[in-house]
Amino acid sequence: MNHRARLGFILVCILLDALGIGLIIPVLPRLIGTLTDSAGAQTWWYGAIMLSYGLMQFASAPILGALSDRIGRRPVLLGGILGLGIMFAVPAFIPSLPLILASRILGGALSANTAVAQAYIADITQGFQRAAYFGKIGAMYGVGFMVGPAIGGVLGQADPRLPFIAACVIALTNFLYGSFVLPESLSERESRPMNFRQNNPVSAIVQLFAMQPVRLSVVILILASLANGMLQCSWALYTEYRYGFTPFGIGLSIFALALFISISQGWLLPRIILKASRQRLIAASLAVSAVCLLGIALSAAAAVSVVLLCLYSISSIVSPIVSGEVSRLAPAEGQGIAIGAVNSLNSLTGSIAPLFSTPLLIFTSSAPQTLAAGMPFFACCALTAAGCALALTLRSAPQA
């Protein structure tokens, strides 16, 4: 399998993983509702399942990354895909809320193998080329999350279990294909021993902050990721309260955001990564995003807010740029855990974002036509602007 074919397989692998996850988004609340006897119980179970999924991604990313540093990328990547296929099958064939919760916990852990896919790419690419391919990984996720929910919604109309079956089939097909065509990318001389005391998420993040050249970049990523997580948690209710959006309108606007994120990461980033320093790229993208968030907070017009939401997508280039810089500075035998630590931080900020956005949505629900209604987006703007200010102090790295 040649170099380009291997890169292509990894990107297709990420696309199919995202497609499988996206398939179940529209029907998971409905499936839970068929197994509960009240709206309160449905909400509690849905919240527990979603929270556990994100927390397990946080906990598992550095562990899977370190495991791939030890035994190789191929077995961890394929094992994760196979495990996801099995976990998708559980809700379809075993109608039990505790087992569905358990399957999503394990599924969250296994879905953290994105760090392994990024480490695989780091093994076979050089320098700033990695950031471009990390951006393409994000683009594949965007495409998967655009197409997946649409297909899942159609299948779910017939039976809420059908999307889970489809996701299972996709994952197992991906596993079988990869088993035959995907070679190992890590040589024996580059592997290193597994140390669980050092490879847990807390230790991995501590090690990440010990990398002085990227410490400030990681702080900027945390601010940008937290703002993005708060936006994602707020958008549906915010647009419903302030603009009267229906589920169709909410879904269409999120589709547009995912489309523009895919364009930003998959098309724009590879074309600009070698033409400007990471300082300028991060600062410029966050400056544009902060202005867009401020505009959303102030705008009383739904169409204006949707346009600004699409322009906000430029901030999505920050994560692959920082991941690429971390990968460039990490040793060959430590790619998995270093990239896993970055992914853990992204998962953690996504998991805790509702703690900050939910109280601010009270202003939106209580006074949707006032300036105070924009409080969630004023907060997102402040976080993004802080990240932009820090980015202006970054030292430019040499283009390699």
Short mmCIF file of C-alpha atoms in Angstrom, two decimals:
data_model
loop_
_atom_site.label_atom_id
_atom_site.label_comp_id
_atom_site.label_asym_id
_atom_site.label_seq_id
_atom_site.Cartn_x
_atom_site.Cartn_y
_atom_site.Cartn_z
CA MET A 1 0.00 0.00 0.00
CA ASN A 2 1.67 3.24 -1.13
CA HIS A 3 2.01 6.44 0.88
CA ARG A 4 -1.00 8.23 -0.60
CA ALA A 5 -3.19 5.14 -0.34
CA ARG A 6 -2.39 4.80 3.37
CA LEU A 7 -3.26 8.44 3.99
CA GLY A 8 -6.45 7.98 2.00
CA PHE A 9 -7.46 4.92 4.01
CA ILE A 10 -6.98 6.75 7.32
CA LEU A 11 -9.15 9.62 6.10
CA VAL A 12 -11.85 7.23 4.87
CA CYS A 13 -11.63 5.39 8.19
CA ILE A 14 -12.29 8.64 10.07
CA LEU A 15 -15.14 9.49 7.70
CA LEU A 16 -16.84 6.13 8.28
CA ASP A 17 -16.35 6.40 12.05
CA ALA A 18 -17.96 9.85 12.06
CA LEU A 19 -20.73 8.64 9.75
CA GLY A 20 -21.48 5.77 12.11
CA ILE A 21 -21.63 8.09 15.13
CA GLY A 22 -23.67 10.68 13.23
CA LEU A 23 -26.25 8.09 12.19
CA ILE A 24 -27.45 7.61 15.76
CA ILE A 25 -27.66 11.28 16.82
CA PRO A 26 -31.26 11.88 15.64
CA VAL A 27 -32.67 8.67 17.11
CA LEU A 28 -30.87 8.19 20.42
CA PRO A 29 -33.35 10.36 22.41
CA ARG A 30 -36.27 8.53 20.79
CA LEU A 31 -34.78 5.11 21.51
CA ILE A 32 -34.23 6.07 25.14
CA GLY A 33 -37.80 7.37 25.26
CA THR A 34 -39.15 3.95 24.26
CA LEU A 35 -37.40 2.46 27.30
CA THR A 36 -38.47 5.05 29.91
CA ASP A 37 -41.83 5.98 31.37
CA SER A 38 -41.40 9.75 31.79
CA ALA A 39 -39.80 12.76 30.13
CA GLY A 40 -37.71 13.33 33.25
CA ALA A 41 -36.25 9.83 33.14
CA GLN A 42 -35.62 10.15 29.41
CA THR A 43 -33.72 13.42 29.97
CA TRP A 44 -31.66 11.95 32.81
CA TRP A 45 -30.65 8.86 30.86
CA TYR A 46 -29.88 10.87 27.73
CA GLY A 47 -27.69 13.29 29.72
CA ALA A 48 -25.87 10.45 31.47
CA ILE A 49 -25.20 8.65 28.18
CA MET A 50 -23.92 11.78 26.41
CA LEU A 51 -21.76 12.88 29.35
CA SER A 52 -20.22 9.43 29.81
CA TYR A 53 -19.35 9.27 26.10
CA GLY A 54 -17.41 12.54 26.23
CA LEU A 55 -15.67 11.74 29.51
CA MET A 56 -14.51 8.37 28.20
CA GLN A 57 -13.05 10.05 25.14
CA PHE A 58 -11.11 12.31 27.49
CA ALA A 59 -9.86 9.42 29.61
CA SER A 60 -9.01 7.04 26.78
CA ALA A 61 -7.31 9.16 24.12
CA PRO A 62 -3.83 9.21 25.74
CA ILE A 63 -4.13 5.57 26.84
CA LEU A 64 -4.94 4.38 23.32
CA GLY A 65 -2.24 6.67 21.96
CA ALA A 66 0.34 5.26 24.37
CA LEU A 67 -0.82 1.71 23.62
CA SER A 68 -0.27 2.37 19.92
CA ASP A 69 3.23 3.66 20.78
CA ARG A 70 3.86 0.30 22.41
CA ILE A 71 2.25 -2.34 20.17
CA GLY A 72 1.75 -0.41 16.93
CA ARG A 73 -0.91 1.77 15.31
CA ARG A 74 -2.55 -0.94 13.20
CA PRO A 75 -3.85 -3.28 15.95
CA VAL A 76 -5.14 -0.40 18.10
CA LEU A 77 -6.82 1.34 15.18
CA LEU A 78 -8.48 -1.81 13.84
CA GLY A 79 -9.38 -3.03 17.33
CA GLY A 80 -11.11 0.27 18.03
CA ILE A 81 -13.11 0.06 14.81
CA LEU A 82 -14.19 -3.52 15.58
CA GLY A 83 -15.14 -2.57 19.12
CA LEU A 84 -17.20 0.37 17.90
CA GLY A 85 -19.09 -1.95 15.56
CA ILE A 86 -19.95 -4.25 18.44
CA MET A 87 -20.96 -1.32 20.67
CA PHE A 88 -23.28 0.02 17.96
CA ALA A 89 -25.03 -3.35 17.85
CA VAL A 90 -25.92 -3.40 21.56
CA PRO A 91 -28.69 -0.73 21.50
CA ALA A 92 -30.16 -2.32 18.36
CA PHE A 93 -30.53 -5.82 19.76
CA ILE A 94 -30.56 -5.47 23.57
CA PRO A 95 -33.29 -3.04 24.76
CA SER A 96 -31.80 -2.26 28.17
CA LEU A 97 -30.86 1.23 29.35
CA PRO A 98 -28.00 0.08 31.63
CA LEU A 99 -26.51 -1.93 28.75
CA ILE A 100 -26.96 0.97 26.34
CA LEU A 101 -25.15 3.19 28.85
CA ALA A 102 -22.38 0.60 29.17
CA SER A 103 -22.11 0.34 25.38
CA ARG A 104 -21.80 4.10 25.03
CA ILE A 105 -19.15 4.21 27.77
CA LEU A 106 -17.09 1.61 25.92
CA GLY A 107 -17.92 3.25 22.60
CA GLY A 108 -16.65 6.59 23.89
CA ALA A 109 -13.41 4.94 24.96
CA LEU A 110 -12.94 3.25 21.59
CA SER A 111 -13.89 6.33 19.56
CA ALA A 112 -10.85 8.03 21.06
CA ASN A 113 -8.78 6.13 18.48
CA THR A 114 -8.78 9.34 16.44
CA ALA A 115 -5.53 10.04 18.31
CA VAL A 116 -4.14 6.79 16.90
CA ALA A 117 -5.20 7.79 13.38
CA GLN A 118 -3.42 11.12 13.82
CA ALA A 119 -0.32 9.33 15.15
CA TYR A 120 -0.40 7.06 12.08
CA ILE A 121 -0.41 10.14 9.86
CA ALA A 122 2.41 11.66 11.94
CA ASP A 123 4.48 8.51 11.31
CA ILE A 124 4.31 8.88 7.54
CA THR A 125 4.33 12.67 7.07
CA GLN A 126 6.80 15.43 7.84
CA GLY A 127 6.73 18.82 9.54
CA PHE A 128 3.91 21.21 8.79
CA GLN A 129 2.40 18.74 6.31
CA ARG A 130 0.97 17.01 9.38
CA ALA A 131 -1.20 19.99 10.32
CA ALA A 132 -2.71 19.93 6.83
CA TYR A 133 -3.62 16.25 7.16
CA PHE A 134 -4.87 16.75 10.72
CA GLY A 135 -7.14 19.39 9.20
CA LYS A 136 -8.37 16.86 6.66
CA ILE A 137 -9.21 14.51 9.55
CA GLY A 138 -11.40 17.27 10.96
CA ALA A 139 -12.95 17.75 7.54
CA MET A 140 -13.81 14.05 7.33
CA TYR A 141 -15.49 14.30 10.73
CA GLY A 142 -17.45 17.28 9.45
CA VAL A 143 -18.65 15.40 6.37
CA GLY A 144 -19.59 12.39 8.50
CA PHE A 145 -21.59 14.53 10.89
CA MET A 146 -23.34 16.26 7.99
CA VAL A 147 -24.38 13.10 6.17
CA GLY A 148 -24.79 10.77 9.15
CA PRO A 149 -27.64 12.56 10.97
CA ALA A 150 -29.55 13.01 7.70
CA ILE A 151 -29.38 9.29 6.92
CA GLY A 152 -30.06 8.41 10.54
CA GLY A 153 -33.15 10.60 10.57
CA VAL A 154 -34.55 8.85 7.49
CA LEU A 155 -33.83 5.36 8.83
CA GLY A 156 -35.12 6.29 12.28
CA GLN A 157 -38.53 7.15 10.87
CA ALA A 158 -39.04 3.44 10.23
CA ASP A 159 -37.41 2.11 13.41
CA PRO A 160 -35.13 3.88 15.93
CA ARG A 161 -32.88 0.79 15.95
CA LEU A 162 -32.14 0.84 12.22
CA PRO A 163 -29.45 3.58 12.41
CA PHE A 164 -27.58 1.55 15.04
CA ILE A 165 -27.64 -1.49 12.75
CA ALA A 166 -26.41 0.63 9.83
CA ALA A 167 -23.61 2.09 11.98
CA CYS A 168 -22.61 -1.43 13.04
CA VAL A 169 -22.45 -2.61 9.42
CA ILE A 170 -20.34 0.41 8.40
CA ALA A 171 -17.86 -0.13 11.24
CA LEU A 172 -17.50 -3.87 10.61
CA THR A 173 -17.04 -3.30 6.86
CA ASN A 174 -14.36 -0.73 7.63
CA PHE A 175 -12.65 -3.20 9.97
CA LEU A 176 -12.63 -5.99 7.37
CA TYR A 177 -11.27 -3.71 4.67
CA GLY A 178 -8.54 -2.33 6.94
CA SER A 179 -7.54 -5.81 8.07
CA PHE A 180 -6.53 -6.66 4.51
CA VAL A 181 -5.00 -3.42 3.26
CA LEU A 182 -3.62 -1.34 6.17
CA PRO A 183 0.09 -1.85 6.98
CA GLU A 184 1.80 -0.91 10.24
CA SER A 185 3.38 2.56 10.31
CA LEU A 186 5.47 2.28 13.48
CA SER A 187 8.80 0.46 13.28
CA GLU A 188 9.96 -1.75 16.15
CA ARG A 189 12.82 0.60 16.98
CA GLU A 190 10.34 3.45 17.51
CA SER A 191 8.05 1.61 19.95
CA ARG A 192 8.34 2.24 23.66
CA PRO A 193 7.22 0.47 26.86
CA MET A 194 3.73 1.05 28.22
CA ASN A 195 3.61 2.83 31.59
CA PHE A 196 0.07 3.32 32.91
CA ARG A 197 1.26 5.65 35.67
CA GLN A 198 2.49 8.06 33.00
CA ASN A 199 -0.07 7.30 30.30
CA ASN A 200 -3.30 8.26 32.09
CA PRO A 201 -5.01 11.45 30.87
CA VAL A 202 -3.85 13.64 33.75
CA SER A 203 -0.19 12.63 33.38
CA ALA A 204 -0.41 12.95 29.60
CA ILE A 205 -1.74 16.49 29.89
CA VAL A 206 0.97 17.37 32.44
CA GLN A 207 3.57 16.05 29.98
CA LEU A 208 1.96 18.12 27.24
CA PHE A 209 2.28 21.31 29.28
CA ALA A 210 5.90 20.38 29.99
CA MET A 211 6.60 20.92 26.27
CA GLN A 212 7.49 24.59 26.68
CA PRO A 213 7.36 25.57 22.96
CA VAL A 214 3.68 24.57 22.68
CA ARG A 215 2.47 25.42 26.19
CA LEU A 216 0.88 28.72 25.18
CA SER A 217 -0.61 27.18 22.04
CA VAL A 218 -2.30 24.54 24.18
CA VAL A 219 -3.80 27.22 26.45
CA ILE A 220 -5.13 28.98 23.34
CA LEU A 221 -6.61 25.69 22.14
CA ILE A 222 -8.38 25.21 25.48
CA LEU A 223 -9.97 28.66 25.25
CA ALA A 224 -11.05 28.13 21.63
CA SER A 225 -12.37 24.62 22.33
CA LEU A 226 -14.33 25.78 25.37
CA ALA A 227 -15.90 28.58 23.34
CA ASN A 228 -16.77 26.12 20.57
CA GLY A 229 -18.25 23.65 23.05
CA MET A 230 -20.39 26.39 24.60
CA LEU A 231 -21.60 27.43 21.15
CA GLN A 232 -22.59 23.87 20.28
CA CYS A 233 -24.44 23.47 23.58
CA SER A 234 -26.23 26.82 23.22
CA TRP A 235 -27.11 27.09 19.54
CA ALA A 236 -30.25 24.94 19.41
CA LEU A 237 -32.01 26.50 22.40
CA TYR A 238 -30.66 29.98 21.63
CA THR A 239 -32.07 30.00 18.10
CA GLU A 240 -35.35 28.46 19.24
CA TYR A 241 -35.88 31.11 21.93
CA ARG A 242 -34.55 34.15 20.07
CA TYR A 243 -35.46 33.44 16.45
CA GLY A 244 -38.21 30.84 16.73
CA PHE A 245 -36.23 28.18 14.86
CA THR A 246 -37.91 24.81 14.33
CA PRO A 247 -35.93 21.54 14.54
CA PHE A 248 -35.59 21.71 10.74
CA GLY A 249 -34.09 25.20 10.91
CA ILE A 250 -31.74 24.21 13.70
CA GLY A 251 -30.62 21.14 11.79
CA LEU A 252 -30.10 23.11 8.59
CA SER A 253 -27.97 25.73 10.35
CA ILE A 254 -25.84 23.05 12.01
CA PHE A 255 -25.46 21.36 8.62
CA ALA A 256 -24.18 24.66 7.22
CA LEU A 257 -21.70 25.02 10.09
CA ALA A 258 -20.39 21.48 9.57
CA LEU A 259 -20.04 22.17 5.84
CA PHE A 260 -17.97 25.30 6.41
CA ILE A 261 -15.84 23.56 9.06
CA SER A 262 -15.06 20.86 6.51
CA ILE A 263 -14.10 23.51 3.97
CA SER A 264 -11.94 25.37 6.49
CA GLN A 265 -10.07 22.29 7.67
CA GLY A 266 -10.01 20.20 4.51
CA TRP A 267 -9.59 22.80 1.76
CA LEU A 268 -8.41 26.10 3.25
CA LEU A 269 -5.86 24.94 5.84
CA PRO A 270 -3.70 22.82 3.47
CA ARG A 271 -3.45 25.84 1.17
CA ILE A 272 -2.38 28.39 3.79
CA ILE A 273 -0.38 26.35 6.32
CA LEU A 274 2.93 26.96 4.52
CA LYS A 275 2.19 30.55 3.56
CA ALA A 276 1.96 32.11 7.03
CA SER A 277 3.26 31.48 10.53
CA ARG A 278 1.14 29.56 13.03
CA GLN A 279 0.97 32.78 15.10
CA ARG A 280 -0.68 34.70 12.28
CA LEU A 281 -3.00 31.86 11.31
CA ILE A 282 -4.23 31.26 14.86
CA ALA A 283 -4.54 34.95 15.71
CA ALA A 284 -6.33 35.83 12.47
CA SER A 285 -8.78 32.93 12.69
CA LEU A 286 -9.65 33.70 16.30
CA ALA A 287 -10.02 37.42 15.59
CA VAL A 288 -12.54 36.70 12.82
CA SER A 289 -14.33 34.20 15.05
CA ALA A 290 -14.56 36.63 17.98
CA VAL A 291 -16.16 39.26 15.73
CA CYS A 292 -18.64 36.66 14.44
CA LEU A 293 -19.59 35.57 17.95
CA LEU A 294 -20.10 39.19 19.00
CA GLY A 295 -22.30 39.70 15.96
CA ILE A 296 -24.42 36.66 16.82
CA ALA A 297 -24.87 37.94 20.38
CA LEU A 298 -26.03 41.34 19.12
CA SER A 299 -28.05 40.32 16.07
CA ALA A 300 -31.83 40.22 16.11
CA ALA A 301 -31.89 38.79 12.58
CA ALA A 302 -31.74 35.01 12.20
CA ALA A 303 -30.21 35.12 8.71
CA VAL A 304 -27.36 37.34 9.89
CA SER A 305 -26.60 34.98 12.78
CA VAL A 306 -26.49 31.94 10.48
CA VAL A 307 -24.09 33.70 8.10
CA LEU A 308 -21.88 34.69 11.04
CA LEU A 309 -22.04 31.11 12.34
CA CYS A 310 -20.67 29.87 9.02
CA LEU A 311 -17.85 32.45 9.07
CA TYR A 312 -17.07 31.44 12.67
CA SER A 313 -16.02 28.05 11.28
CA ILE A 314 -12.58 29.53 10.48
CA SER A 315 -11.67 28.94 14.15
CA SER A 316 -11.71 25.20 13.45
CA ILE A 317 -8.20 25.44 11.96
CA VAL A 318 -6.72 26.11 15.43
CA SER A 319 -6.94 22.51 16.64
CA PRO A 320 -5.11 20.87 13.69
CA ILE A 321 -2.44 23.60 13.76
CA VAL A 322 -1.75 23.01 17.46
CA SER A 323 -1.91 19.22 17.02
CA GLY A 324 0.55 19.48 14.15
CA GLU A 325 2.94 21.58 16.24
CA VAL A 326 2.74 19.13 19.16
CA SER A 327 3.37 16.22 16.80
CA ARG A 328 6.31 18.02 15.17
CA LEU A 329 8.02 18.49 18.53
CA ALA A 330 7.15 15.11 20.08
CA PRO A 331 9.60 12.20 19.70
CA ALA A 332 8.75 9.51 17.13
CA GLU A 333 8.12 6.97 19.90
CA GLY A 334 5.76 9.34 21.75
CA GLN A 335 3.45 10.53 18.96
CA GLY A 336 0.46 8.55 20.19
CA ILE A 337 0.41 9.84 23.75
CA ALA A 338 1.24 13.43 22.75
CA ILE A 339 -1.59 13.65 20.22
CA GLY A 340 -3.85 11.73 22.61
CA ALA A 341 -3.27 14.40 25.25
CA VAL A 342 -4.40 17.11 22.82
CA ASN A 343 -7.52 15.11 21.97
CA SER A 344 -8.18 14.57 25.68
CA LEU A 345 -8.19 18.31 26.25
CA ASN A 346 -10.64 18.79 23.37
CA SER A 347 -12.93 16.11 24.82
CA LEU A 348 -12.68 17.56 28.33
CA THR A 349 -13.59 21.08 27.24
CA GLY A 350 -16.51 19.69 25.24
CA SER A 351 -17.70 17.76 28.30
CA ILE A 352 -17.56 20.71 30.71
CA ALA A 353 -18.88 23.34 28.28
CA PRO A 354 -22.54 22.75 29.34
CA LEU A 355 -21.60 23.73 32.90
CA PHE A 356 -20.84 27.23 31.63
CA SER A 357 -23.36 27.63 28.82
CA THR A 358 -26.47 26.29 30.56
CA PRO A 359 -26.66 29.02 33.28
CA LEU A 360 -26.17 31.70 30.61
CA LEU A 361 -29.06 30.32 28.56
CA ILE A 362 -31.36 31.40 31.39
CA PHE A 363 -30.89 34.97 30.14
CA THR A 364 -31.93 33.86 26.65
CA SER A 365 -35.03 31.97 27.79
CA SER A 366 -36.23 34.68 30.18
CA ALA A 367 -35.69 37.67 27.88
CA PRO A 368 -35.19 36.40 24.31
CA GLN A 369 -35.64 39.78 22.59
CA THR A 370 -33.25 41.78 24.78
CA LEU A 371 -29.50 42.35 24.67
CA ALA A 372 -29.10 39.98 27.63
CA ALA A 373 -30.32 37.11 25.44
CA GLY A 374 -26.90 37.04 23.80
CA MET A 375 -25.05 36.24 27.04
CA PRO A 376 -23.88 32.74 25.92
CA PHE A 377 -22.28 34.25 22.83
CA PHE A 378 -20.83 37.24 24.66
CA ALA A 379 -19.04 34.66 26.84
CA CYS A 380 -17.88 32.69 23.78
CA CYS A 381 -16.62 35.93 22.24
CA ALA A 382 -14.65 36.80 25.40
CA LEU A 383 -12.96 33.38 25.45
CA THR A 384 -12.10 33.58 21.75
CA ALA A 385 -10.79 37.13 22.05
CA ALA A 386 -8.59 36.06 24.97
CA GLY A 387 -7.20 33.26 22.80
CA CYS A 388 -6.52 35.76 20.02
CA ALA A 389 -4.67 38.08 22.40
CA LEU A 390 -2.48 35.21 23.58
CA ALA A 391 -1.83 34.14 19.99
CA LEU A 392 -0.33 37.54 19.26
CA THR A 393 2.41 36.74 21.79
CA LEU A 394 3.33 33.41 20.17
CA ARG A 395 6.73 33.04 18.63
CA SER A 396 6.68 32.02 15.00
CA ALA A 397 7.92 28.50 14.34
CA PRO A 398 10.06 27.79 11.30
CA GLN A 399 8.19 26.27 8.38
CA ALA A 400 9.43 22.70 7.97
#
